[in-house]
Short mmCIF file of C-alpha atoms in Angstrom, two decimals:
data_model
loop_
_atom_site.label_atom_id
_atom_site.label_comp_id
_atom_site.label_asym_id
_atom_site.label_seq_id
_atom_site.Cartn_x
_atom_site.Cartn_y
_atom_site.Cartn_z
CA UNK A 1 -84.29 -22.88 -30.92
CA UNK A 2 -80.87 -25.35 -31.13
CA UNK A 3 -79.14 -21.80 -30.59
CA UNK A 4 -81.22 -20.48 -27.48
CA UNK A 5 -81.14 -23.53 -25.74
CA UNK A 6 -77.15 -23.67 -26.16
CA UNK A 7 -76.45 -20.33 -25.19
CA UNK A 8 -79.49 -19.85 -22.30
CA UNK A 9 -77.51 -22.12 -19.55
CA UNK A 10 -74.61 -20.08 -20.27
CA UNK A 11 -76.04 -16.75 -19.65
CA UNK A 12 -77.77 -17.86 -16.61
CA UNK A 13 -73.98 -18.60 -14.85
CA UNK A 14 -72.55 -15.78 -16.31
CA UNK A 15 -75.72 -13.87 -14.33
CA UNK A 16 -74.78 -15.99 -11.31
CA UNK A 17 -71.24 -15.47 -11.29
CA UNK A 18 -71.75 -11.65 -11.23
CA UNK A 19 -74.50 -11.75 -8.50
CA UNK A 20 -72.39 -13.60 -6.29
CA UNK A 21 -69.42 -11.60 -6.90
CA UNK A 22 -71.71 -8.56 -5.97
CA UNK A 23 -72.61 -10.33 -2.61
CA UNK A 24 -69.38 -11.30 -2.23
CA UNK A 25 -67.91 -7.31 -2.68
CA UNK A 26 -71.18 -6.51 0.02
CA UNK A 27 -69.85 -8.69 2.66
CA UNK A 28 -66.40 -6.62 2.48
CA UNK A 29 -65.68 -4.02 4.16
CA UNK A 30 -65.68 -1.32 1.34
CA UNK A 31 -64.89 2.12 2.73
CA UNK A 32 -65.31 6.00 0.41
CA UNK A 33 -64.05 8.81 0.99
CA UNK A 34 -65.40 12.43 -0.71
CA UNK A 35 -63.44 15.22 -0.79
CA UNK A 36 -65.90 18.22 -2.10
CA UNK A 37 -63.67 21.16 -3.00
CA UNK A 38 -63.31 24.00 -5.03
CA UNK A 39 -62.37 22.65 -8.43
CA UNK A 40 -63.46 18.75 -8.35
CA UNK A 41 -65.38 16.40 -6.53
CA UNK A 42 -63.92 13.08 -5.76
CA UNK A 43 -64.49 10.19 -4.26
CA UNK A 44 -62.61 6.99 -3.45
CA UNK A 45 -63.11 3.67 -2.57
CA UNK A 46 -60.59 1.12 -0.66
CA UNK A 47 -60.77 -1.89 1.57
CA UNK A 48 -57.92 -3.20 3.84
CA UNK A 49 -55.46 -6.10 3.38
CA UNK A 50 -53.65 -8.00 5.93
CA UNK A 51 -50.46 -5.72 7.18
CA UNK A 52 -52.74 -3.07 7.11
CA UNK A 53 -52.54 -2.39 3.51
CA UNK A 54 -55.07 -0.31 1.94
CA UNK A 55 -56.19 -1.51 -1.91
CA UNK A 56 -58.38 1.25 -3.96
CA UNK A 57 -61.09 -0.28 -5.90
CA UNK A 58 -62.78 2.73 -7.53
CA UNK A 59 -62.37 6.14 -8.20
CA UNK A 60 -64.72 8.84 -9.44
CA UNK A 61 -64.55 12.65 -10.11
CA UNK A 62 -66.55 15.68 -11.23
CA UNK A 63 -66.29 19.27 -11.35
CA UNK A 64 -67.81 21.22 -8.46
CA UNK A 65 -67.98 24.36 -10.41
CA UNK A 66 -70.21 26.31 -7.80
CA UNK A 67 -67.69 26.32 -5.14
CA UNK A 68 -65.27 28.46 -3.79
CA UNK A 69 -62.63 28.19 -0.85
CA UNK A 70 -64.37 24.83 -0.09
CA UNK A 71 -68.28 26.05 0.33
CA UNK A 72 -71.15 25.59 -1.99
CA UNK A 73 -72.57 28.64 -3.51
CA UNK A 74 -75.16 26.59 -5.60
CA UNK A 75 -75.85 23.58 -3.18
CA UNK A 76 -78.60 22.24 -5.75
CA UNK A 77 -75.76 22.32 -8.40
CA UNK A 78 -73.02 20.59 -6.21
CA UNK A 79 -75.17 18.08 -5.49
CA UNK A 80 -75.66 16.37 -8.39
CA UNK A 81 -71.81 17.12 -9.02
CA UNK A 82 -71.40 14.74 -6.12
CA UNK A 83 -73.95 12.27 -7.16
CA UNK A 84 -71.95 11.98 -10.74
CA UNK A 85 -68.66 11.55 -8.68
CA UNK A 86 -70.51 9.02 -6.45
CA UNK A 87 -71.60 6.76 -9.43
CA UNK A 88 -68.42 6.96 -11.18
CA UNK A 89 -66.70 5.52 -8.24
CA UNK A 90 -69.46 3.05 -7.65
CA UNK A 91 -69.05 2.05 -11.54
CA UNK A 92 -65.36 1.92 -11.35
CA UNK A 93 -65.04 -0.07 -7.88
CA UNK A 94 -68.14 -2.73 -9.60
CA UNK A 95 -69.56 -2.46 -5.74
CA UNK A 96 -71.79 0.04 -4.05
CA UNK A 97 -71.18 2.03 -1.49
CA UNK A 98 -72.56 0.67 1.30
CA UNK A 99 -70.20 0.95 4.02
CA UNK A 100 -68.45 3.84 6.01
CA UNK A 101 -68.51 7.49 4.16
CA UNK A 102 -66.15 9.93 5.24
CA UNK A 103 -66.03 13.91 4.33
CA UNK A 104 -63.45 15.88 4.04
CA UNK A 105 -63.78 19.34 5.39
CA UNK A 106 -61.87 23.03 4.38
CA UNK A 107 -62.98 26.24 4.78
CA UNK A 108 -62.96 29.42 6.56
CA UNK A 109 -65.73 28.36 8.51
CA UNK A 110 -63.03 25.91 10.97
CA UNK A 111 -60.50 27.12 12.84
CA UNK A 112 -58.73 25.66 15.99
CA UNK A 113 -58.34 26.18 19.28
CA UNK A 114 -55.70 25.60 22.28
CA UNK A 115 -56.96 24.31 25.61
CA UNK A 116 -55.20 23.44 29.01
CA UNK A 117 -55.67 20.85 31.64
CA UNK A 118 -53.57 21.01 34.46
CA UNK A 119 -53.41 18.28 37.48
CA UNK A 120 -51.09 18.48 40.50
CA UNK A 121 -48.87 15.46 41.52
CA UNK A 122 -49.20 14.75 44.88
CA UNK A 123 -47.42 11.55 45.43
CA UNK A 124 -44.10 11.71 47.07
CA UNK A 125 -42.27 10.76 43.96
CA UNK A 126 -44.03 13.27 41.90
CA UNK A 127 -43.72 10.47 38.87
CA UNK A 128 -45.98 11.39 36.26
CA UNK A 129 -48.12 8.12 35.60
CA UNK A 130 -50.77 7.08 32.96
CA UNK A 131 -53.70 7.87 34.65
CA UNK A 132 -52.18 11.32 35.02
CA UNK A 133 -52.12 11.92 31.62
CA UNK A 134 -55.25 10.96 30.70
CA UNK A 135 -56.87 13.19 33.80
CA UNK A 136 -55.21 16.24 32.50
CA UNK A 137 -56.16 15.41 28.94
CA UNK A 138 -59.99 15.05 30.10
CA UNK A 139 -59.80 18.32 31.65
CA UNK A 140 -58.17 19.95 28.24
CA UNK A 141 -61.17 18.48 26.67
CA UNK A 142 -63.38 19.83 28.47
CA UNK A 143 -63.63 22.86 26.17
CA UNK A 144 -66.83 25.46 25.54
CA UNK A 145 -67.01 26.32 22.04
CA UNK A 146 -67.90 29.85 20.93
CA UNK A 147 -71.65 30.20 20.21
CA UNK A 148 -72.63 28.47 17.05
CA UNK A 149 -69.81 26.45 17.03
CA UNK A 150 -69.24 22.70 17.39
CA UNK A 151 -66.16 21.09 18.23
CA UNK A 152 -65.04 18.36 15.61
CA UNK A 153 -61.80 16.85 16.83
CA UNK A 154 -59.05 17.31 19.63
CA UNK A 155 -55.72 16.10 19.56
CA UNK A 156 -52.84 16.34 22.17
CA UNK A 157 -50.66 19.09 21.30
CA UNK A 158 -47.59 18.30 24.09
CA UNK A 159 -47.34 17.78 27.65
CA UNK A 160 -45.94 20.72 30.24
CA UNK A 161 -43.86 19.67 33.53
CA UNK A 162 -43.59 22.33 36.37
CA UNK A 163 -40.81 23.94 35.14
CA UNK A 164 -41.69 24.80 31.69
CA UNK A 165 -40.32 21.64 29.86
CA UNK A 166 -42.72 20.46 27.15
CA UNK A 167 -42.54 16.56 26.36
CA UNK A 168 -44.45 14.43 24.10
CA UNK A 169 -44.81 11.74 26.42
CA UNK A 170 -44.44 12.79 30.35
CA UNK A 171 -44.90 9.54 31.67
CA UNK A 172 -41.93 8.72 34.18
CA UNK A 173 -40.77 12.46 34.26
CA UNK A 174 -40.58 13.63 37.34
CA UNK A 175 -43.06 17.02 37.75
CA UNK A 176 -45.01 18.80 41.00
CA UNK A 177 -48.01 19.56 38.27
CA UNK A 178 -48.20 18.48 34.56
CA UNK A 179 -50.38 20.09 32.25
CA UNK A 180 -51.47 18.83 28.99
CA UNK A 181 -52.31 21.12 26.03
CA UNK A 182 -55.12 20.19 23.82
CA UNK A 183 -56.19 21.88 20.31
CA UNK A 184 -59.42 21.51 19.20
CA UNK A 185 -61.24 22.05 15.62
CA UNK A 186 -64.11 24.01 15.80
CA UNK A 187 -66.41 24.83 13.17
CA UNK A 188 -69.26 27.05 12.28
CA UNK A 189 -72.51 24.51 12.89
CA UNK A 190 -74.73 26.46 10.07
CA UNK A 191 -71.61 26.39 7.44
CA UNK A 192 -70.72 22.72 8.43
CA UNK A 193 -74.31 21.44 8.00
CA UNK A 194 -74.45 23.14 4.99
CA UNK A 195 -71.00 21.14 3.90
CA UNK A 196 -72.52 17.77 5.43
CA UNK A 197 -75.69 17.90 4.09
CA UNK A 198 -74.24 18.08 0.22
CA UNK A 199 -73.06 14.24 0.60
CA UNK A 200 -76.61 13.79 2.95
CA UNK A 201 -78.77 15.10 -0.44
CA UNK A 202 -76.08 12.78 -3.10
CA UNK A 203 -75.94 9.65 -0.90
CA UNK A 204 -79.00 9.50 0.76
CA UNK A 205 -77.47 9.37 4.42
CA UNK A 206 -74.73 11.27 6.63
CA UNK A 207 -71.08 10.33 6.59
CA UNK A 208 -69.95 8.06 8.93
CA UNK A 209 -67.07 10.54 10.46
CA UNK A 210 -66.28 14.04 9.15
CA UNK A 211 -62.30 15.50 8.81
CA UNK A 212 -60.67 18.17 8.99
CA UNK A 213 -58.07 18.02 5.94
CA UNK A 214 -54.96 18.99 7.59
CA UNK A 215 -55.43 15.95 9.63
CA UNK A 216 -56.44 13.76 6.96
CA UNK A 217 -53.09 14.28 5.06
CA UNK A 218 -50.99 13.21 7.75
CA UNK A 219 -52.92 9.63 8.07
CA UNK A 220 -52.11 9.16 4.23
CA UNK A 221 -48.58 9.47 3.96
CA UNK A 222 -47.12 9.17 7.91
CA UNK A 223 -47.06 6.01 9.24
CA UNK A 224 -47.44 5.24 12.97
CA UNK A 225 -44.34 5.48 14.78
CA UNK A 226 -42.35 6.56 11.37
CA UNK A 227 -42.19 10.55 12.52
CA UNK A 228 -38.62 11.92 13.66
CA UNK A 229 -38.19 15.37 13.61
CA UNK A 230 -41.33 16.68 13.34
CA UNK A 231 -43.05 16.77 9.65
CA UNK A 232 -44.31 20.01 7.79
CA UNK A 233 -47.62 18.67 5.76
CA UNK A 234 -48.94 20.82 2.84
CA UNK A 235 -51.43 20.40 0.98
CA UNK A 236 -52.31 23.07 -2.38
CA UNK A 237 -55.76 22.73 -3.14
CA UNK A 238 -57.57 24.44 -6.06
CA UNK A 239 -59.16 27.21 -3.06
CA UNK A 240 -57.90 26.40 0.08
CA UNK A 241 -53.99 25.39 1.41
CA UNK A 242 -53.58 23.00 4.09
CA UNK A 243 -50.78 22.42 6.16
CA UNK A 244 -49.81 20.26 9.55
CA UNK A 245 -47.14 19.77 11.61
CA UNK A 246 -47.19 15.96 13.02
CA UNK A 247 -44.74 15.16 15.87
CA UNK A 248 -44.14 10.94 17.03
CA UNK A 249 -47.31 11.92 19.31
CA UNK A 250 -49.13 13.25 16.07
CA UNK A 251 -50.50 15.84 14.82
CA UNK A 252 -49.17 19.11 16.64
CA UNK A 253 -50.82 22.05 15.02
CA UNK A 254 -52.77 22.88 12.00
CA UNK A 255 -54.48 25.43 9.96
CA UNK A 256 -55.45 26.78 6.34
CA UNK A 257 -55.09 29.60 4.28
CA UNK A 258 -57.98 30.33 1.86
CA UNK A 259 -55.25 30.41 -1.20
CA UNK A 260 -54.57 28.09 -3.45
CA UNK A 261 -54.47 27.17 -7.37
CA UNK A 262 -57.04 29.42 -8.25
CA UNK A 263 -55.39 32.70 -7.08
CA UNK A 264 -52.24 31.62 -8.89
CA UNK A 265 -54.01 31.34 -12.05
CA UNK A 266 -55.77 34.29 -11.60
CA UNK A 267 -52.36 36.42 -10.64
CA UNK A 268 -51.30 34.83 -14.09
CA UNK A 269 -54.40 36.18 -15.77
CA UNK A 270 -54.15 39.60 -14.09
CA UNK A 271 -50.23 39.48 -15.25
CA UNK A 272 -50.97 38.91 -18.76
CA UNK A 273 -54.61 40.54 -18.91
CA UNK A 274 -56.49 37.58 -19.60
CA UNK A 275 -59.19 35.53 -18.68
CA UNK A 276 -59.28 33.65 -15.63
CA UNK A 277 -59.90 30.32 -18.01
CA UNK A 278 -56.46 31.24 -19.44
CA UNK A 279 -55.27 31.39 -16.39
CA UNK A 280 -56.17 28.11 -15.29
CA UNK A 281 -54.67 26.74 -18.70
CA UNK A 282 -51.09 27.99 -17.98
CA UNK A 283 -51.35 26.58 -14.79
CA UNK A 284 -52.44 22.97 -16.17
CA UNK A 285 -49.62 23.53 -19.17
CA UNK A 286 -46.57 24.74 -17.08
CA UNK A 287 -44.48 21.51 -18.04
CA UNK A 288 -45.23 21.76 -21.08
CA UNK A 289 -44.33 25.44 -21.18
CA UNK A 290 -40.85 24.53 -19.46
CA UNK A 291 -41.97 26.92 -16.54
CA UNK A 292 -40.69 26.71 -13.47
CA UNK A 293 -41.74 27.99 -9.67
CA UNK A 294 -38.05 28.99 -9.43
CA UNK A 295 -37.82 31.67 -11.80
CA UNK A 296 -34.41 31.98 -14.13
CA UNK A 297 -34.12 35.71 -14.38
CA UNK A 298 -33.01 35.69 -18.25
CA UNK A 299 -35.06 38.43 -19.49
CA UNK A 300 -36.49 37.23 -22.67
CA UNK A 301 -33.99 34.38 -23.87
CA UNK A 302 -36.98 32.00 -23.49
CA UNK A 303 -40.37 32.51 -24.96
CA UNK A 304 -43.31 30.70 -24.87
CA UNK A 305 -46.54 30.61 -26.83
CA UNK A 306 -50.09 30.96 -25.53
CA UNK A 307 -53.24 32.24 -26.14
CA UNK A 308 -54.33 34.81 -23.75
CA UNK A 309 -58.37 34.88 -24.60
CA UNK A 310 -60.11 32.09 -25.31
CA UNK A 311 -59.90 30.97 -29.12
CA UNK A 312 -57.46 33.63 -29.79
CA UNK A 313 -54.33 33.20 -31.25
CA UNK A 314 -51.17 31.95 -29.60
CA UNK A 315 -48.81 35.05 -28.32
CA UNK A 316 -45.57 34.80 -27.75
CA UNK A 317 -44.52 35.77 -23.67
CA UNK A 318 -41.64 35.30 -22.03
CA UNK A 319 -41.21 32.18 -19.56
CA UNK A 320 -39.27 34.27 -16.89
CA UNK A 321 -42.70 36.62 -16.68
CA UNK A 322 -44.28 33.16 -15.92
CA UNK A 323 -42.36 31.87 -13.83
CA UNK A 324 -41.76 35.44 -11.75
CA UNK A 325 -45.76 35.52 -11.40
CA UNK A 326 -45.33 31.62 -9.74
CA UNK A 327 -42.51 32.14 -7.64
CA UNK A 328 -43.71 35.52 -5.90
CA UNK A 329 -47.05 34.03 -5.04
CA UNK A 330 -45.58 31.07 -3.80
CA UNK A 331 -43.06 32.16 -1.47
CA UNK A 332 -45.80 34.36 -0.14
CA UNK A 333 -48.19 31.41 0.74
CA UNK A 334 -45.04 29.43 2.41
CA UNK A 335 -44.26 32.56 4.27
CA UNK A 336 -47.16 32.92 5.86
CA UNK A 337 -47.41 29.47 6.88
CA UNK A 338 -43.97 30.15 8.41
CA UNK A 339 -45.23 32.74 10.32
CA UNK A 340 -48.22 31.31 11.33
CA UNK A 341 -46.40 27.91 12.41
CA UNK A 342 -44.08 30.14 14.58
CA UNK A 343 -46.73 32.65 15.94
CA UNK A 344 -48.49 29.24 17.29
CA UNK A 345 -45.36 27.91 18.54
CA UNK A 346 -45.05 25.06 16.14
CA UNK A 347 -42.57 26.20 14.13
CA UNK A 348 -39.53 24.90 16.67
CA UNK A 349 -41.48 21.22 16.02
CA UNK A 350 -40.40 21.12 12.08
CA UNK A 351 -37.06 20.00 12.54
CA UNK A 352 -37.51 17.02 9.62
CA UNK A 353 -38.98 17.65 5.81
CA UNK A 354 -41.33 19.42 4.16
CA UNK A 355 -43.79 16.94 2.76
CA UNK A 356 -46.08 18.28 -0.08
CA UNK A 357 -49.36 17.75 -1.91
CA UNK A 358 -52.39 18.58 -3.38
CA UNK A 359 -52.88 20.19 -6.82
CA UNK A 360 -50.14 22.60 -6.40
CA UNK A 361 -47.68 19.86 -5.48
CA UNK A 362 -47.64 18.95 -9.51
CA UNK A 363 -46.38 22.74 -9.78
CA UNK A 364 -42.75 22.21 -11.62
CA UNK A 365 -40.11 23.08 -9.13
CA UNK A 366 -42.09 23.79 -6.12
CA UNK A 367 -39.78 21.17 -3.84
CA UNK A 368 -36.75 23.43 -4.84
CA UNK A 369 -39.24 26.91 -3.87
CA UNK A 370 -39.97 25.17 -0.94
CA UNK A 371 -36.62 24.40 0.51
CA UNK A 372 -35.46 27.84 -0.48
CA UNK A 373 -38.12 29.66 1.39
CA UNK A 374 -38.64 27.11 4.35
CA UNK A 375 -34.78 26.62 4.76
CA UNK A 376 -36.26 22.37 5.18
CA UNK A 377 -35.94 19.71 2.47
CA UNK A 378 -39.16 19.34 0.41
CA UNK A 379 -40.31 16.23 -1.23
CA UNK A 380 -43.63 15.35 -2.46
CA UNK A 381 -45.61 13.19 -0.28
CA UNK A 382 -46.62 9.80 -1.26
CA UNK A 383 -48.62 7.45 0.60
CA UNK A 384 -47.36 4.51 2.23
CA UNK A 385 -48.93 0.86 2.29
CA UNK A 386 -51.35 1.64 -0.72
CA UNK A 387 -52.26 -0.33 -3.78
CA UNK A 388 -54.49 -0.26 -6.38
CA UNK A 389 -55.07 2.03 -9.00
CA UNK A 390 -51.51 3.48 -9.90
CA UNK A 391 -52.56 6.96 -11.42
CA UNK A 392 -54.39 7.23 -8.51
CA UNK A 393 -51.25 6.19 -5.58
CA UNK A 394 -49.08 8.20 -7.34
CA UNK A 395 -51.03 11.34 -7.74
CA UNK A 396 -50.35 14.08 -4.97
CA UNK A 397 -53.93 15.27 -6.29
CA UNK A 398 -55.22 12.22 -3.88
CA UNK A 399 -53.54 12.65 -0.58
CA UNK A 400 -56.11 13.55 1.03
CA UNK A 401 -59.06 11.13 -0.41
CA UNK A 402 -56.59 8.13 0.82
CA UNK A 403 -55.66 9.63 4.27
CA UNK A 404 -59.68 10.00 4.56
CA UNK A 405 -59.60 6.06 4.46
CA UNK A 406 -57.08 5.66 6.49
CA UNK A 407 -58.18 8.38 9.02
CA UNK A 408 -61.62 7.10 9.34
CA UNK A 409 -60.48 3.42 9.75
CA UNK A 410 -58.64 4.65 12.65
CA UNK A 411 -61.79 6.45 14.03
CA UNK A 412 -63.95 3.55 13.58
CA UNK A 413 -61.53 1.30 15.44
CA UNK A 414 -61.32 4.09 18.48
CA UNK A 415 -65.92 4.35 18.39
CA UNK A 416 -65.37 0.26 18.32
CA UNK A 417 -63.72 0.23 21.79
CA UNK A 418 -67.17 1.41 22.97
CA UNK A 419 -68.54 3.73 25.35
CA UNK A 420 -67.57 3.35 29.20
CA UNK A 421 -69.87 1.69 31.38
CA UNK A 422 -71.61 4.18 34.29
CA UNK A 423 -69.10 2.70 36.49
CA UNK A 424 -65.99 2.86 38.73
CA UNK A 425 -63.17 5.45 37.26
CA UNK A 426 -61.19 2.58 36.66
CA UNK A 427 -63.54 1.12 34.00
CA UNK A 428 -63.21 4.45 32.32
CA UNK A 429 -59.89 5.46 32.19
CA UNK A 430 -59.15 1.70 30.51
CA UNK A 431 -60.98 3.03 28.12
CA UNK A 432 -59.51 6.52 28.09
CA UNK A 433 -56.41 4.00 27.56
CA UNK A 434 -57.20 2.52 24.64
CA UNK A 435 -58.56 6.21 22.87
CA UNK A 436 -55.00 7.51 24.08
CA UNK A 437 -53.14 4.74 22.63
CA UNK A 438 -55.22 4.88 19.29
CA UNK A 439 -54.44 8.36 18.66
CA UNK A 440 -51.33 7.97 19.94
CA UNK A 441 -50.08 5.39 16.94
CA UNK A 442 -51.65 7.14 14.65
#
């Protein structure tokens, strides 16, 4: 009894002390991000600092197994994937989530689209003002989306004078007409529910905001007003490759390619007629190996040892084959990008570095494949202002997951200016003001 009664006040404060700091972690504001894709789920959880740093608290991750090129095949199954992803973060931040979710979204099922609004200038001058901008760029927006399709985001693209110039900002240039070009992300509304309702069936409720990844990654490692050049984003994923170009106005084009990790480790399976699980091993091992995405054409001077079925024995192939396999597939997918970046007219726009990320980013060499094939330096991108969990910050695995934090802060802020009162114009474009600006510092 002597024993109980010593050791009962003290358990009672230790149960205090944690209850308050759970009310204490409530009253934060905590906000997750989930990124559902083809070979993991994850989820992260951050709050902000003063100076606009962002601290992670928790982290959690689980393999999604039943998806491919970032869509469910077996929903039921990647469901309580995310749940298990969801509680691991919740477990690992010691808070739970409570506050703003955001989504990341990939997939064939989104696409983008270019849109023009054109005003004339009819003021002697012909100075391009403010409110010019921001009537042009309400006209670009006014955009009908193919059947069955629902427009996600829109971002300014560049501004047009009357004589063909484009400009990233056109105010004080002197035009007759200026006409501002808008893209927009548009995506399949069956396939997006579909995406959406996964973290609606885990969480219990909607995200907060939905993003398109391309955008996301530019929000994680591009600070406002840091761009000069232009900056080439991209992000390897397990299914799906993402890539941006962001300008000082931001984000200037985007897109994705339904290629990533998993076709390269299933061209090395096909190479060396093996399973796809062997694949997927090389892939994980190719430090280890001493492989490279550069391949050194020496024949068979170096050999390495794997096993090419599962539980075999090792077998003895040469590193060049490897690293051949890596290099082909590899310049392919940066190719295309190439082309796709100049076929959209963004390719004149990447006039600074080659940032990149993802899972493919850990590749060995792939900076050095990258500047060879892009003719741009390559670097691996790391995110800016971030603290917190260290194997997480300096992962390129997490780009995205932290530029969903920092992305969806920035949305919240923009939804906090409110809606515009039924009113005069000028009540409305002040707040057109304050949206431009937003998205403007980015």
């Amino acid at each position: 009894m002597w024993r109980w009664r010593r050791y009962w006040p003290r358990g009672v404060n230790d149960m205090q002390q944690r209850i308050e700091k759970q009310m204490a972690k409530a009253q934060r504001d905590i906000y997750t991000g989930v990124e559902i894709g083809t070979a993991s789920t994850k989820v992260l959880m951050g709050e902000y600092h003063s100076g606009g740093v962002l601290s992670l608290l928790g982290y959690g991750e689980a393999p999604s197994v039943q998806m491919c090129k970032g869509e469910a095949i077996d929903t039921v199954f990647v469901v309580e994937q995310v749940k298990r992803a969801l509680a691991q973060a919740e477990e690992n931040a010691g808070a739970e989530i409570s506050g703003p979710v955001f989504l990341a979204l990939s997939g064939s099922y989104l696409r983008t689209l270019n849109h023009v609004g054109r005003v004339v200038i009819e003021r002697a001058d012909t100075r391009i003002s403010e409110e010019d901008m921001v009537r042009a760029a309400h006209m670009a927006n006014e955009l009908q989306p193919p059947a069955n399709t629902l427009s996600l985001h829109s971002y300014t693209r560049v501004h047009r004078l009357d004589d063909g110039r484009e400009v990233l900002n056109a105010v004080g240039h002197s035009s007759r007409s200026l006409e501002v070009e808008l893209q927009h992300v548009v995506a399949n509304q069956d396939r997006l529910k579909t995406t959406c309702g996964l973290l609606a069936d885990a969480l219990g409720r909607g995200a907060s905001t939905a993003f398109y990844t391309p955008l996301a990654i530019g929000c994680a490692c591009l600070p406002a007003n840091s761009v000069s050049g232009g900056q080439l984003l991209i992000d390897i994923g397990a299914g799906v490759t993402s890539y941006a170009v962001f300008t000082d106005l931001g984000c200037y084009h985007c897109g994705q390619l339904t290629v990533g990790c998993e076709q390269i480790a299933n061209d090395l399976a096909i190479a060396f007629n093996a399973h796809i699980s062997v694949g997927r091993k090389m892939l994980r091992e190719l430090s280890a190996m001493h492989c490279s995405a550069v391949a050194l054409h020496d024949g068979r001077n170096r050999m390495v040892t794997t096993a090419l079925s599962r539980g075999g024995k090792g077998r003895a192939i040469p590193a060049s084959s490897v690293e051949l396999v890596l290099e082909l597939r590899l310049s392919e997918l940066f190719d295309v990008i190439r082309q796709e970046l100049t076929a959209a007219g963004a390719w004149s726009w990447t006039g600074g570095s080659v940032l990149l990320s993802g899972g493919g980013a850990m590749i060995p060499g792939i900076c050095e494949l990258a500047q060879n094939v892009l003719q741009l330096p390559a670097k691996i991108a790391r995110p800016y202002s971030t603290s917190g969990l260290p194997e997480i910050v300096n992962s390129p695995r997490n780009i995205t997951l932290i530029g969903l934090l920092r992305s969806g802060q920035r949305d919240l802020e923009i939804q906090r200016a409110g809606q515009p009162p039924a009113g005069s114009l000028s009540e409305s474009l002040q707040l057109c003001r304050k949206v431009f600006k937003a998205l403007v510092n980015w």
